[in-house]
Amino acid sequence: MNTTMAEAITALIAEKRATGYKYDAEERVLTRFTTFCADRFPDRQAPTRAAVEAWIEAARGRGVTPATLHGLAAPVRELARWFGRRGVAAYVLPAGTLPRPARYVPHIYTDSELAALFARTDCCHYDSQVPFRHLVMPVLFRTIYACGLRASEARLLRFGDIDVDAGVLTIRDGKGGKDRQVPVSAPLRDRLADYHARVAGRTGADWFFPGPAGNPLTIGNIDKNFRRFLWQARIPHGGRGHGPRVHDLRHTMAVNNLRSWFARGEDVAALLPVLQSYMGHASIADTDYYLRLTAESYPHIAARIQSTYGNIVPPVTAGACHGD
């Protein structure tokens, strides 16, 4: 087989995307790995042990976190497996070689924290370099929370995805490449309609939450603004690799819905598939994760969860982090 590493990467990415993976971050990692190998191991067609170990050591030398190290190693492991399935010798980094990342337990915002955070977004001021920022931020973060969106989903919304009359968002190409529709509450619908009237046709692009130069907001831009609002709201942040995070707004929305259902005596087991569909989870197990978060965040209903679900709901600190 005379396939070059670059050709193999192109084929691997095509396979992954055909099965629903976006594989964008992995593509960037593999492109960097190809450049690294071309410089250090120019005569190698496939990943060798020397190349993979050198790649890992170079990352460690930059002081990356264990989570980042796993993110740099996983696509290279997949590339080696791709070669192996075609009879080409390639080094697959064994499982357990790298240190396990510290497991992140989501921060569930209190009602007062949410109020303080949203109040600070309302105080976002006009900036001539990002002229719509003061309009975007109050709506963006409320939409992420109230609709349980991933930041990546919210930032890629287009004006055509927002039906302000029906109060429905269309999330396109979400996790797993799936679309879904998300109904919004009446107060959020009114806020979206007001924002739409003030912004539509003025940004020079079709992005509902516009960034600079006609592009959508970047994740980095969202995180930077979020950290500023946290600080202004006096909500402590644990530093790099710690929370609270933007994504915890999504977790909090799920937990608050479960908390409300339990308080009203609803049949939570029957409503879990509704929450699963709303949040775009591929598996009900991802949604079940929020039962554990709810039990730990609100101990006064933990006994009710335990009596209903028993040992199928272990503590958050004991299990893998699902619910993304």
PDB file of C-alpha atoms in Angstrom:
ATOM      1  CA  MET A   1       0.000   0.000   0.000  1.00  0.00           C
ATOM      2  CA  ASN A   2       1.563   3.279  -1.135  1.00  0.00           C
ATOM      3  CA  THR A   3      -0.835   5.704   0.560  1.00  0.00           C
ATOM      4  CA  THR A   4       0.913   8.732   2.043  1.00  0.00           C
ATOM      5  CA  MET A   5       0.128   9.894   5.555  1.00  0.00           C
ATOM      6  CA  ALA A   6      -1.672  12.958   4.190  1.00  0.00           C
ATOM      7  CA  GLU A   7      -3.830  10.771   1.937  1.00  0.00           C
ATOM      8  CA  ALA A   8      -4.586   8.439   4.827  1.00  0.00           C
ATOM      9  CA  ILE A   9      -5.674  11.371   6.982  1.00  0.00           C
ATOM     10  CA  THR A  10      -8.001  12.614   4.244  1.00  0.00           C
ATOM     11  CA  ALA A  11      -9.551   9.139   3.953  1.00  0.00           C
ATOM     12  CA  LEU A  12      -9.878   8.745   7.743  1.00  0.00           C
ATOM     13  CA  ILE A  13     -11.603  12.118   8.097  1.00  0.00           C
ATOM     14  CA  ALA A  14     -13.990  11.252   5.268  1.00  0.00           C
ATOM     15  CA  GLU A  15     -14.894   7.989   7.031  1.00  0.00           C
ATOM     16  CA  LYS A  16     -15.493   9.714  10.349  1.00  0.00           C
ATOM     17  CA  ARG A  17     -17.677  12.417   8.827  1.00  0.00           C
ATOM     18  CA  ALA A  18     -19.669   9.854   6.876  1.00  0.00           C
ATOM     19  CA  THR A  19     -20.657   8.291  10.206  1.00  0.00           C
ATOM     20  CA  GLY A  20     -21.728  11.597  11.783  1.00  0.00           C
ATOM     21  CA  TYR A  21     -18.549  12.898  13.423  1.00  0.00           C
ATOM     22  CA  LYS A  22     -17.519  16.479  12.700  1.00  0.00           C
ATOM     23  CA  TYR A  23     -13.841  15.635  13.257  1.00  0.00           C
ATOM     24  CA  ASP A  24     -12.718  19.263  12.875  1.00  0.00           C
ATOM     25  CA  ALA A  25     -10.456  19.470  15.928  1.00  0.00           C
ATOM     26  CA  GLU A  26      -9.061  16.024  15.128  1.00  0.00           C
ATOM     27  CA  GLU A  27      -8.299  17.142  11.585  1.00  0.00           C
ATOM     28  CA  ARG A  28      -6.240  20.026  12.946  1.00  0.00           C
ATOM     29  CA  VAL A  29      -4.340  17.677  15.259  1.00  0.00           C
ATOM     30  CA  LEU A  30      -3.581  15.251  12.421  1.00  0.00           C
ATOM     31  CA  THR A  31      -2.423  18.080  10.167  1.00  0.00           C
ATOM     32  CA  ARG A  32       0.008  19.154  12.867  1.00  0.00           C
ATOM     33  CA  PHE A  33       1.115  15.549  13.352  1.00  0.00           C
ATOM     34  CA  THR A  34       1.821  15.230   9.624  1.00  0.00           C
ATOM     35  CA  THR A  35       3.988  18.365   9.707  1.00  0.00           C
ATOM     36  CA  PHE A  36       5.751  17.062  12.830  1.00  0.00           C
ATOM     37  CA  CYS A  37       6.516  13.715  11.161  1.00  0.00           C
ATOM     38  CA  ALA A  38       7.642  15.347   7.920  1.00  0.00           C
ATOM     39  CA  ASP A  39      10.194  17.313   9.926  1.00  0.00           C
ATOM     40  CA  ARG A  40      11.322  14.592  12.365  1.00  0.00           C
ATOM     41  CA  PHE A  41      10.560  11.305  10.566  1.00  0.00           C
ATOM     42  CA  PRO A  42      10.398  12.147   6.840  1.00  0.00           C
ATOM     43  CA  ASP A  43      10.833   8.569   5.606  1.00  0.00           C
ATOM     44  CA  ARG A  44       7.857   7.114   7.501  1.00  0.00           C
ATOM     45  CA  GLN A  45       4.543   6.347   5.792  1.00  0.00           C
ATOM     46  CA  ALA A  46       2.578   5.505   8.936  1.00  0.00           C
ATOM     47  CA  PRO A  47       2.895   6.412  12.627  1.00  0.00           C
ATOM     48  CA  THR A  48       5.799   4.565  14.228  1.00  0.00           C
ATOM     49  CA  ARG A  49       6.458   4.108  17.907  1.00  0.00           C
ATOM     50  CA  ALA A  50       9.326   6.587  17.749  1.00  0.00           C
ATOM     51  CA  ALA A  51       7.161   9.193  16.012  1.00  0.00           C
ATOM     52  CA  VAL A  52       4.203   8.794  18.375  1.00  0.00           C
ATOM     53  CA  GLU A  53       6.349   8.875  21.503  1.00  0.00           C
ATOM     54  CA  ALA A  54       8.225  11.926  20.223  1.00  0.00           C
ATOM     55  CA  TRP A  55       4.885  13.625  19.526  1.00  0.00           C
ATOM     56  CA  ILE A  56       3.736  12.927  23.082  1.00  0.00           C
ATOM     57  CA  GLU A  57       7.009  14.075  24.621  1.00  0.00           C
ATOM     58  CA  ALA A  58       6.926  17.303  22.622  1.00  0.00           C
ATOM     59  CA  ALA A  59       3.462  18.010  23.995  1.00  0.00           C
ATOM     60  CA  ARG A  60       4.577  17.240  27.538  1.00  0.00           C
ATOM     61  CA  GLY A  61       7.481  19.611  27.029  1.00  0.00           C
ATOM     62  CA  ARG A  62       4.963  22.384  26.325  1.00  0.00           C
ATOM     63  CA  GLY A  63       3.287  21.675  29.657  1.00  0.00           C
ATOM     64  CA  VAL A  64      -0.111  20.741  28.243  1.00  0.00           C
ATOM     65  CA  THR A  65      -2.806  19.404  30.539  1.00  0.00           C
ATOM     66  CA  PRO A  66      -3.602  15.675  30.665  1.00  0.00           C
ATOM     67  CA  ALA A  67      -6.888  16.376  28.853  1.00  0.00           C
ATOM     68  CA  THR A  68      -5.064  18.166  26.045  1.00  0.00           C
ATOM     69  CA  LEU A  69      -2.534  15.344  25.871  1.00  0.00           C
ATOM     70  CA  HIS A  70      -5.355  12.851  25.340  1.00  0.00           C
ATOM     71  CA  GLY A  71      -6.785  15.124  22.655  1.00  0.00           C
ATOM     72  CA  LEU A  72      -3.448  15.113  20.832  1.00  0.00           C
ATOM     73  CA  ALA A  73      -2.992  11.356  21.113  1.00  0.00           C
ATOM     74  CA  ALA A  74      -6.480  10.060  20.253  1.00  0.00           C
ATOM     75  CA  PRO A  75      -6.574  11.116  16.563  1.00  0.00           C
ATOM     76  CA  VAL A  76      -3.053   9.738  16.026  1.00  0.00           C
ATOM     77  CA  ARG A  77      -4.205   6.447  17.544  1.00  0.00           C
ATOM     78  CA  GLU A  78      -7.149   6.401  15.123  1.00  0.00           C
ATOM     79  CA  LEU A  79      -4.798   7.070  12.217  1.00  0.00           C
ATOM     80  CA  ALA A  80      -2.621   4.118  13.237  1.00  0.00           C
ATOM     81  CA  ARG A  81      -5.696   1.898  13.432  1.00  0.00           C
ATOM     82  CA  TRP A  82      -6.731   3.042   9.962  1.00  0.00           C
ATOM     83  CA  PHE A  83      -3.362   1.900   8.580  1.00  0.00           C
ATOM     84  CA  GLY A  84      -3.527  -1.337  10.562  1.00  0.00           C
ATOM     85  CA  ARG A  85      -6.891  -2.267   9.056  1.00  0.00           C
ATOM     86  CA  ARG A  86      -5.212  -2.048   5.659  1.00  0.00           C
ATOM     87  CA  GLY A  87      -2.278  -4.226   6.550  1.00  0.00           C
ATOM     88  CA  VAL A  88       0.244  -1.433   7.104  1.00  0.00           C
ATOM     89  CA  ALA A  89       2.346  -1.647  10.251  1.00  0.00           C
ATOM     90  CA  ALA A  90       1.605   1.326  12.520  1.00  0.00           C
ATOM     91  CA  TYR A  91       2.065   1.955  16.223  1.00  0.00           C
ATOM     92  CA  VAL A  92      -1.168   2.169  18.213  1.00  0.00           C
ATOM     93  CA  LEU A  93      -0.533   3.910  21.527  1.00  0.00           C
ATOM     94  CA  PRO A  94      -1.732   1.440  24.185  1.00  0.00           C
ATOM     95  CA  ALA A  95      -4.665   2.386  26.384  1.00  0.00           C
ATOM     96  CA  GLY A  96      -3.575   3.518  29.827  1.00  0.00           C
ATOM     97  CA  THR A  97      -0.258   4.931  28.630  1.00  0.00           C
ATOM     98  CA  LEU A  98      -1.253   8.511  29.369  1.00  0.00           C
ATOM     99  CA  PRO A  99      -2.335   9.859  32.749  1.00  0.00           C
ATOM    100  CA  ARG A 100      -6.085  10.087  33.194  1.00  0.00           C
ATOM    101  CA  PRO A 101      -7.380  13.657  33.105  1.00  0.00           C
ATOM    102  CA  ALA A 102      -8.848  14.955  36.318  1.00  0.00           C
ATOM    103  CA  ARG A 103     -12.565  14.478  36.062  1.00  0.00           C
ATOM    104  CA  TYR A 104     -14.549  17.704  35.912  1.00  0.00           C
ATOM    105  CA  VAL A 105     -17.727  17.866  37.976  1.00  0.00           C
ATOM    106  CA  PRO A 106     -20.050  20.467  36.440  1.00  0.00           C
ATOM    107  CA  HIS A 107     -20.877  23.612  38.369  1.00  0.00           C
ATOM    108  CA  ILE A 108     -24.621  23.896  38.869  1.00  0.00           C
ATOM    109  CA  TYR A 109     -25.399  27.594  39.127  1.00  0.00           C
ATOM    110  CA  THR A 110     -27.671  28.726  41.916  1.00  0.00           C
ATOM    111  CA  ASP A 111     -30.665  30.876  41.062  1.00  0.00           C
ATOM    112  CA  SER A 112     -28.886  33.917  42.524  1.00  0.00           C
ATOM    113  CA  GLU A 113     -25.762  33.207  40.456  1.00  0.00           C
ATOM    114  CA  LEU A 114     -27.819  33.008  37.268  1.00  0.00           C
ATOM    115  CA  ALA A 115     -29.546  36.284  38.103  1.00  0.00           C
ATOM    116  CA  ALA A 116     -26.218  37.990  38.798  1.00  0.00           C
ATOM    117  CA  LEU A 117     -24.625  36.612  35.633  1.00  0.00           C
ATOM    118  CA  PHE A 118     -27.473  37.718  33.368  1.00  0.00           C
ATOM    119  CA  ALA A 119     -27.546  41.127  35.049  1.00  0.00           C
ATOM    120  CA  ARG A 120     -23.897  41.617  34.129  1.00  0.00           C
ATOM    121  CA  THR A 121     -24.535  40.642  30.502  1.00  0.00           C
ATOM    122  CA  ASP A 122     -27.217  43.352  30.438  1.00  0.00           C
ATOM    123  CA  CYS A 123     -24.528  45.870  31.381  1.00  0.00           C
ATOM    124  CA  CYS A 124     -22.284  44.935  28.436  1.00  0.00           C
ATOM    125  CA  HIS A 125     -21.344  48.225  26.782  1.00  0.00           C
ATOM    126  CA  TYR A 126     -21.039  49.248  23.154  1.00  0.00           C
ATOM    127  CA  ASP A 127     -17.640  48.700  21.525  1.00  0.00           C
ATOM    128  CA  SER A 128     -16.928  50.155  18.076  1.00  0.00           C
ATOM    129  CA  GLN A 129     -14.665  47.192  17.212  1.00  0.00           C
ATOM    130  CA  VAL A 130     -17.475  44.711  17.953  1.00  0.00           C
ATOM    131  CA  PRO A 131     -20.512  46.954  17.437  1.00  0.00           C
ATOM    132  CA  PHE A 132     -23.208  44.359  18.204  1.00  0.00           C
ATOM    133  CA  ARG A 133     -21.603  42.875  21.306  1.00  0.00           C
ATOM    134  CA  HIS A 134     -23.820  44.780  23.749  1.00  0.00           C
ATOM    135  CA  LEU A 135     -26.879  43.374  21.971  1.00  0.00           C
ATOM    136  CA  VAL A 136     -25.520  39.851  21.456  1.00  0.00           C
ATOM    137  CA  MET A 137     -24.292  38.958  24.938  1.00  0.00           C
ATOM    138  CA  PRO A 138     -27.546  39.305  26.948  1.00  0.00           C
ATOM    139  CA  VAL A 139     -29.417  37.171  24.405  1.00  0.00           C
ATOM    140  CA  LEU A 140     -26.640  34.653  23.708  1.00  0.00           C
ATOM    141  CA  PHE A 141     -26.126  33.510  27.284  1.00  0.00           C
ATOM    142  CA  ARG A 142     -29.849  33.445  28.099  1.00  0.00           C
ATOM    143  CA  THR A 143     -30.435  31.320  24.997  1.00  0.00           C
ATOM    144  CA  ILE A 144     -27.645  28.889  25.913  1.00  0.00           C
ATOM    145  CA  TYR A 145     -29.139  28.471  29.385  1.00  0.00           C
ATOM    146  CA  ALA A 146     -32.865  28.513  28.650  1.00  0.00           C
ATOM    147  CA  CYS A 147     -32.577  26.148  25.656  1.00  0.00           C
ATOM    148  CA  GLY A 148     -29.794  23.962  27.068  1.00  0.00           C
ATOM    149  CA  LEU A 149     -27.642  24.603  24.007  1.00  0.00           C
ATOM    150  CA  ARG A 150     -24.003  23.799  23.523  1.00  0.00           C
ATOM    151  CA  ALA A 151     -22.030  26.998  22.871  1.00  0.00           C
ATOM    152  CA  SER A 152     -20.999  25.547  19.495  1.00  0.00           C
ATOM    153  CA  GLU A 153     -24.684  25.213  18.569  1.00  0.00           C
ATOM    154  CA  ALA A 154     -25.633  28.709  19.703  1.00  0.00           C
ATOM    155  CA  ARG A 155     -22.798  30.474  17.917  1.00  0.00           C
ATOM    156  CA  LEU A 156     -23.687  28.864  14.558  1.00  0.00           C
ATOM    157  CA  LEU A 157     -27.350  29.836  14.586  1.00  0.00           C
ATOM    158  CA  ARG A 158     -28.454  31.763  11.491  1.00  0.00           C
ATOM    159  CA  PHE A 159     -31.370  34.169  11.197  1.00  0.00           C
ATOM    160  CA  GLY A 160     -33.317  31.551   9.249  1.00  0.00           C
ATOM    161  CA  ASP A 161     -32.974  29.129  12.170  1.00  0.00           C
ATOM    162  CA  ILE A 162     -34.991  31.399  14.462  1.00  0.00           C
ATOM    163  CA  ASP A 163     -38.772  31.308  14.037  1.00  0.00           C
ATOM    164  CA  VAL A 164     -39.707  34.193  16.307  1.00  0.00           C
ATOM    165  CA  ASP A 165     -43.435  33.817  15.569  1.00  0.00           C
ATOM    166  CA  ALA A 166     -43.590  30.137  16.534  1.00  0.00           C
ATOM    167  CA  GLY A 167     -40.875  30.463  19.179  1.00  0.00           C
ATOM    168  CA  VAL A 168     -38.767  27.611  17.816  1.00  0.00           C
ATOM    169  CA  LEU A 169     -35.027  27.321  17.175  1.00  0.00           C
ATOM    170  CA  THR A 170     -33.671  24.900  14.586  1.00  0.00           C
ATOM    171  CA  ILE A 171     -30.314  23.495  15.643  1.00  0.00           C
ATOM    172  CA  ARG A 172     -28.473  22.272  12.559  1.00  0.00           C
ATOM    173  CA  ASP A 173     -25.663  19.735  12.459  1.00  0.00           C
ATOM    174  CA  GLY A 174     -25.523  19.308  16.213  1.00  0.00           C
ATOM    175  CA  LYS A 175     -23.513  16.647  17.989  1.00  0.00           C
ATOM    176  CA  GLY A 176     -23.568  13.498  15.877  1.00  0.00           C
ATOM    177  CA  GLY A 177     -24.497  15.551  12.804  1.00  0.00           C
ATOM    178  CA  LYS A 178     -28.182  15.677  13.773  1.00  0.00           C
ATOM    179  CA  ASP A 179     -30.690  18.519  13.484  1.00  0.00           C
ATOM    180  CA  ARG A 180     -33.345  19.217  16.116  1.00  0.00           C
ATOM    181  CA  GLN A 181     -35.975  21.806  16.915  1.00  0.00           C
ATOM    182  CA  VAL A 182     -36.063  23.518  20.295  1.00  0.00           C
ATOM    183  CA  PRO A 183     -39.183  25.381  21.507  1.00  0.00           C
ATOM    184  CA  VAL A 184     -38.478  28.452  23.631  1.00  0.00           C
ATOM    185  CA  SER A 185     -40.364  30.024  26.516  1.00  0.00           C
ATOM    186  CA  ALA A 186     -42.551  33.076  25.950  1.00  0.00           C
ATOM    187  CA  PRO A 187     -40.139  35.493  27.706  1.00  0.00           C
ATOM    188  CA  LEU A 188     -37.194  34.243  25.646  1.00  0.00           C
ATOM    189  CA  ARG A 189     -39.273  34.390  22.458  1.00  0.00           C
ATOM    190  CA  ASP A 190     -40.021  38.051  23.164  1.00  0.00           C
ATOM    191  CA  ARG A 191     -36.353  38.754  23.792  1.00  0.00           C
ATOM    192  CA  LEU A 192     -35.325  36.943  20.604  1.00  0.00           C
ATOM    193  CA  ALA A 193     -37.935  38.863  18.599  1.00  0.00           C
ATOM    194  CA  ASP A 194     -36.719  42.199  19.950  1.00  0.00           C
ATOM    195  CA  TYR A 195     -33.107  41.271  19.235  1.00  0.00           C
ATOM    196  CA  HIS A 196     -34.040  40.072  15.733  1.00  0.00           C
ATOM    197  CA  ALA A 197     -35.763  43.392  14.979  1.00  0.00           C
ATOM    198  CA  ARG A 198     -32.720  45.381  16.119  1.00  0.00           C
ATOM    199  CA  VAL A 199     -30.002  43.318  14.438  1.00  0.00           C
ATOM    200  CA  ALA A 200     -31.377  41.585  11.320  1.00  0.00           C
ATOM    201  CA  GLY A 201     -30.046  43.090   8.107  1.00  0.00           C
ATOM    202  CA  ARG A 202     -27.474  45.269   9.866  1.00  0.00           C
ATOM    203  CA  THR A 203     -24.590  42.856  10.429  1.00  0.00           C
ATOM    204  CA  GLY A 204     -23.554  42.163   6.842  1.00  0.00           C
ATOM    205  CA  ALA A 205     -23.854  38.414   7.420  1.00  0.00           C
ATOM    206  CA  ASP A 206     -26.422  35.736   8.219  1.00  0.00           C
ATOM    207  CA  TRP A 207     -25.117  34.766  11.660  1.00  0.00           C
ATOM    208  CA  PHE A 208     -27.668  35.390  14.406  1.00  0.00           C
ATOM    209  CA  PHE A 209     -24.865  36.077  16.875  1.00  0.00           C
ATOM    210  CA  PRO A 210     -22.295  37.863  14.685  1.00  0.00           C
ATOM    211  CA  GLY A 211     -18.604  38.099  15.407  1.00  0.00           C
ATOM    212  CA  PRO A 212     -15.995  40.295  13.721  1.00  0.00           C
ATOM    213  CA  ALA A 213     -15.647  40.581   9.929  1.00  0.00           C
ATOM    214  CA  GLY A 214     -18.900  38.808   9.102  1.00  0.00           C
ATOM    215  CA  ASN A 215     -17.916  35.611  10.900  1.00  0.00           C
ATOM    216  CA  PRO A 216     -19.791  33.817  13.691  1.00  0.00           C
ATOM    217  CA  LEU A 217     -18.609  34.251  17.244  1.00  0.00           C
ATOM    218  CA  THR A 218     -15.715  31.995  18.119  1.00  0.00           C
ATOM    219  CA  ILE A 219     -15.715  29.734  21.167  1.00  0.00           C
ATOM    220  CA  GLY A 220     -12.722  31.726  22.421  1.00  0.00           C
ATOM    221  CA  ASN A 221     -14.660  34.983  22.140  1.00  0.00           C
ATOM    222  CA  ILE A 222     -17.624  33.502  24.005  1.00  0.00           C
ATOM    223  CA  ASP A 223     -15.369  32.177  26.769  1.00  0.00           C
ATOM    224  CA  LYS A 224     -13.519  35.498  27.116  1.00  0.00           C
ATOM    225  CA  ASN A 225     -16.727  37.449  27.551  1.00  0.00           C
ATOM    226  CA  PHE A 226     -18.130  34.803  29.876  1.00  0.00           C
ATOM    227  CA  ARG A 227     -15.114  34.987  32.183  1.00  0.00           C
ATOM    228  CA  ARG A 228     -15.510  38.758  32.358  1.00  0.00           C
ATOM    229  CA  PHE A 229     -19.190  38.464  33.280  1.00  0.00           C
ATOM    230  CA  LEU A 230     -18.370  35.852  35.940  1.00  0.00           C
ATOM    231  CA  TRP A 231     -15.831  38.180  37.516  1.00  0.00           C
ATOM    232  CA  GLN A 232     -18.238  41.112  37.434  1.00  0.00           C
ATOM    233  CA  ALA A 233     -20.959  38.936  39.005  1.00  0.00           C
ATOM    234  CA  ARG A 234     -18.515  37.907  41.768  1.00  0.00           C
ATOM    235  CA  ILE A 235     -18.783  34.231  40.848  1.00  0.00           C
ATOM    236  CA  PRO A 236     -15.395  32.639  41.618  1.00  0.00           C
ATOM    237  CA  HIS A 237     -13.536  30.809  38.860  1.00  0.00           C
ATOM    238  CA  GLY A 238     -11.066  28.025  39.608  1.00  0.00           C
ATOM    239  CA  GLY A 239      -8.662  28.863  36.767  1.00  0.00           C
ATOM    240  CA  ARG A 240      -7.665  26.899  33.705  1.00  0.00           C
ATOM    241  CA  GLY A 241      -9.229  23.462  33.591  1.00  0.00           C
ATOM    242  CA  HIS A 242     -11.718  24.329  36.295  1.00  0.00           C
ATOM    243  CA  GLY A 243     -15.137  25.901  36.323  1.00  0.00           C
ATOM    244  CA  PRO A 244     -17.554  27.410  36.164  1.00  0.00           C
ATOM    245  CA  ARG A 245     -17.782  27.040  32.371  1.00  0.00           C
ATOM    246  CA  VAL A 246     -20.229  28.223  29.719  1.00  0.00           C
ATOM    247  CA  HIS A 247     -21.207  24.569  29.202  1.00  0.00           C
ATOM    248  CA  ASP A 248     -22.331  24.409  32.826  1.00  0.00           C
ATOM    249  CA  LEU A 249     -25.276  26.624  31.867  1.00  0.00           C
ATOM    250  CA  ARG A 250     -26.522  23.677  29.787  1.00  0.00           C
ATOM    251  CA  HIS A 251     -26.017  21.305  32.722  1.00  0.00           C
ATOM    252  CA  THR A 252     -27.828  23.721  35.033  1.00  0.00           C
ATOM    253  CA  MET A 253     -30.811  23.963  32.706  1.00  0.00           C
ATOM    254  CA  ALA A 254     -31.195  20.182  32.767  1.00  0.00           C
ATOM    255  CA  VAL A 255     -30.846  19.960  36.541  1.00  0.00           C
ATOM    256  CA  ASN A 256     -33.298  22.822  37.099  1.00  0.00           C
ATOM    257  CA  ASN A 257     -35.895  21.115  34.911  1.00  0.00           C
ATOM    258  CA  LEU A 258     -35.504  17.879  36.865  1.00  0.00           C
ATOM    259  CA  ARG A 259     -35.680  19.787  40.142  1.00  0.00           C
ATOM    260  CA  SER A 260     -38.910  21.456  38.999  1.00  0.00           C
ATOM    261  CA  TRP A 261     -40.439  18.164  37.858  1.00  0.00           C
ATOM    262  CA  PHE A 262     -39.660  16.494  41.176  1.00  0.00           C
ATOM    263  CA  ALA A 263     -41.087  19.475  43.095  1.00  0.00           C
ATOM    264  CA  ARG A 264     -44.346  19.258  41.130  1.00  0.00           C
ATOM    265  CA  GLY A 265     -44.577  15.490  41.535  1.00  0.00           C
ATOM    266  CA  GLU A 266     -44.245  14.818  37.813  1.00  0.00           C
ATOM    267  CA  ASP A 267     -43.451  11.383  36.378  1.00  0.00           C
ATOM    268  CA  VAL A 268     -39.752  12.089  35.806  1.00  0.00           C
ATOM    269  CA  ALA A 269     -39.123   8.703  34.168  1.00  0.00           C
ATOM    270  CA  ALA A 270     -41.684   9.551  31.508  1.00  0.00           C
ATOM    271  CA  LEU A 271     -40.245  13.039  31.002  1.00  0.00           C
ATOM    272  CA  LEU A 272     -36.581  12.012  30.650  1.00  0.00           C
ATOM    273  CA  PRO A 273     -36.990  11.155  26.928  1.00  0.00           C
ATOM    274  CA  VAL A 274     -38.434  14.664  26.429  1.00  0.00           C
ATOM    275  CA  LEU A 275     -35.336  16.176  28.013  1.00  0.00           C
ATOM    276  CA  GLN A 276     -33.182  13.820  25.940  1.00  0.00           C
ATOM    277  CA  SER A 277     -34.759  15.042  22.708  1.00  0.00           C
ATOM    278  CA  TYR A 278     -34.662  18.686  23.760  1.00  0.00           C
ATOM    279  CA  MET A 279     -30.939  18.558  24.534  1.00  0.00           C
ATOM    280  CA  GLY A 280     -29.991  16.468  21.523  1.00  0.00           C
ATOM    281  CA  HIS A 281     -28.652  13.467  23.443  1.00  0.00           C
ATOM    282  CA  ALA A 282     -28.015  10.352  21.383  1.00  0.00           C
ATOM    283  CA  SER A 283     -28.572   8.095  24.392  1.00  0.00           C
ATOM    284  CA  ILE A 284     -30.916   8.215  27.364  1.00  0.00           C
ATOM    285  CA  ALA A 285     -27.847   7.342  29.467  1.00  0.00           C
ATOM    286  CA  ASP A 286     -26.499  10.838  28.765  1.00  0.00           C
ATOM    287  CA  THR A 287     -29.714  12.301  30.144  1.00  0.00           C
ATOM    288  CA  ASP A 288     -29.747   9.941  33.142  1.00  0.00           C
ATOM    289  CA  TYR A 289     -26.481  11.580  34.165  1.00  0.00           C
ATOM    290  CA  TYR A 290     -28.458  14.652  35.204  1.00  0.00           C
ATOM    291  CA  LEU A 291     -30.303  12.614  37.803  1.00  0.00           C
ATOM    292  CA  ARG A 292     -26.984  12.183  39.587  1.00  0.00           C
ATOM    293  CA  LEU A 293     -26.178  15.879  39.266  1.00  0.00           C
ATOM    294  CA  THR A 294     -29.605  16.773  40.618  1.00  0.00           C
ATOM    295  CA  ALA A 295     -29.213  14.433  43.589  1.00  0.00           C
ATOM    296  CA  GLU A 296     -25.832  15.910  44.514  1.00  0.00           C
ATOM    297  CA  SER A 297     -26.809  19.528  43.887  1.00  0.00           C
ATOM    298  CA  TYR A 298     -30.108  19.281  45.768  1.00  0.00           C
ATOM    299  CA  PRO A 299     -29.742  16.667  48.540  1.00  0.00           C
ATOM    300  CA  HIS A 300     -33.296  17.207  49.777  1.00  0.00           C
ATOM    301  CA  ILE A 301     -34.611  15.318  46.730  1.00  0.00           C
ATOM    302  CA  ALA A 302     -31.819  12.723  46.655  1.00  0.00           C
ATOM    303  CA  ALA A 303     -33.937  10.242  48.635  1.00  0.00           C
ATOM    304  CA  ARG A 304     -36.743  10.488  46.075  1.00  0.00           C
ATOM    305  CA  ILE A 305     -34.332   9.849  43.234  1.00  0.00           C
ATOM    306  CA  GLN A 306     -32.821   6.901  45.074  1.00  0.00           C
ATOM    307  CA  SER A 307     -36.211   5.392  45.845  1.00  0.00           C
ATOM    308  CA  THR A 308     -37.258   5.697  42.201  1.00  0.00           C
ATOM    309  CA  TYR A 309     -34.038   4.743  40.442  1.00  0.00           C
ATOM    310  CA  GLY A 310     -32.080   2.869  43.114  1.00  0.00           C
ATOM    311  CA  ASN A 311     -28.532   1.847  42.385  1.00  0.00           C
ATOM    312  CA  ILE A 312     -28.718   2.709  38.699  1.00  0.00           C
ATOM    313  CA  VAL A 313     -27.907   6.283  39.756  1.00  0.00           C
ATOM    314  CA  PRO A 314     -24.417   6.206  41.310  1.00  0.00           C
ATOM    315  CA  PRO A 315     -22.771   9.366  42.672  1.00  0.00           C
ATOM    316  CA  VAL A 316     -21.390  11.822  40.108  1.00  0.00           C
ATOM    317  CA  THR A 317     -17.901  11.427  41.549  1.00  0.00           C
ATOM    318  CA  ALA A 318     -17.954   7.685  40.839  1.00  0.00           C
ATOM    319  CA  GLY A 319     -18.913   7.630  37.193  1.00  0.00           C
ATOM    320  CA  ALA A 320     -17.844   8.931  33.851  1.00  0.00           C
ATOM    321  CA  CYS A 321     -18.936  12.415  32.855  1.00  0.00           C
ATOM    322  CA  HIS A 322     -21.736  12.121  30.306  1.00  0.00           C
ATOM    323  CA  GLY A 323     -24.496  14.554  29.616  1.00  0.00           C
ATOM    324  CA  ASP A 324     -22.676  16.617  27.000  1.00  0.00           C
TER     325      ASP A 324
END
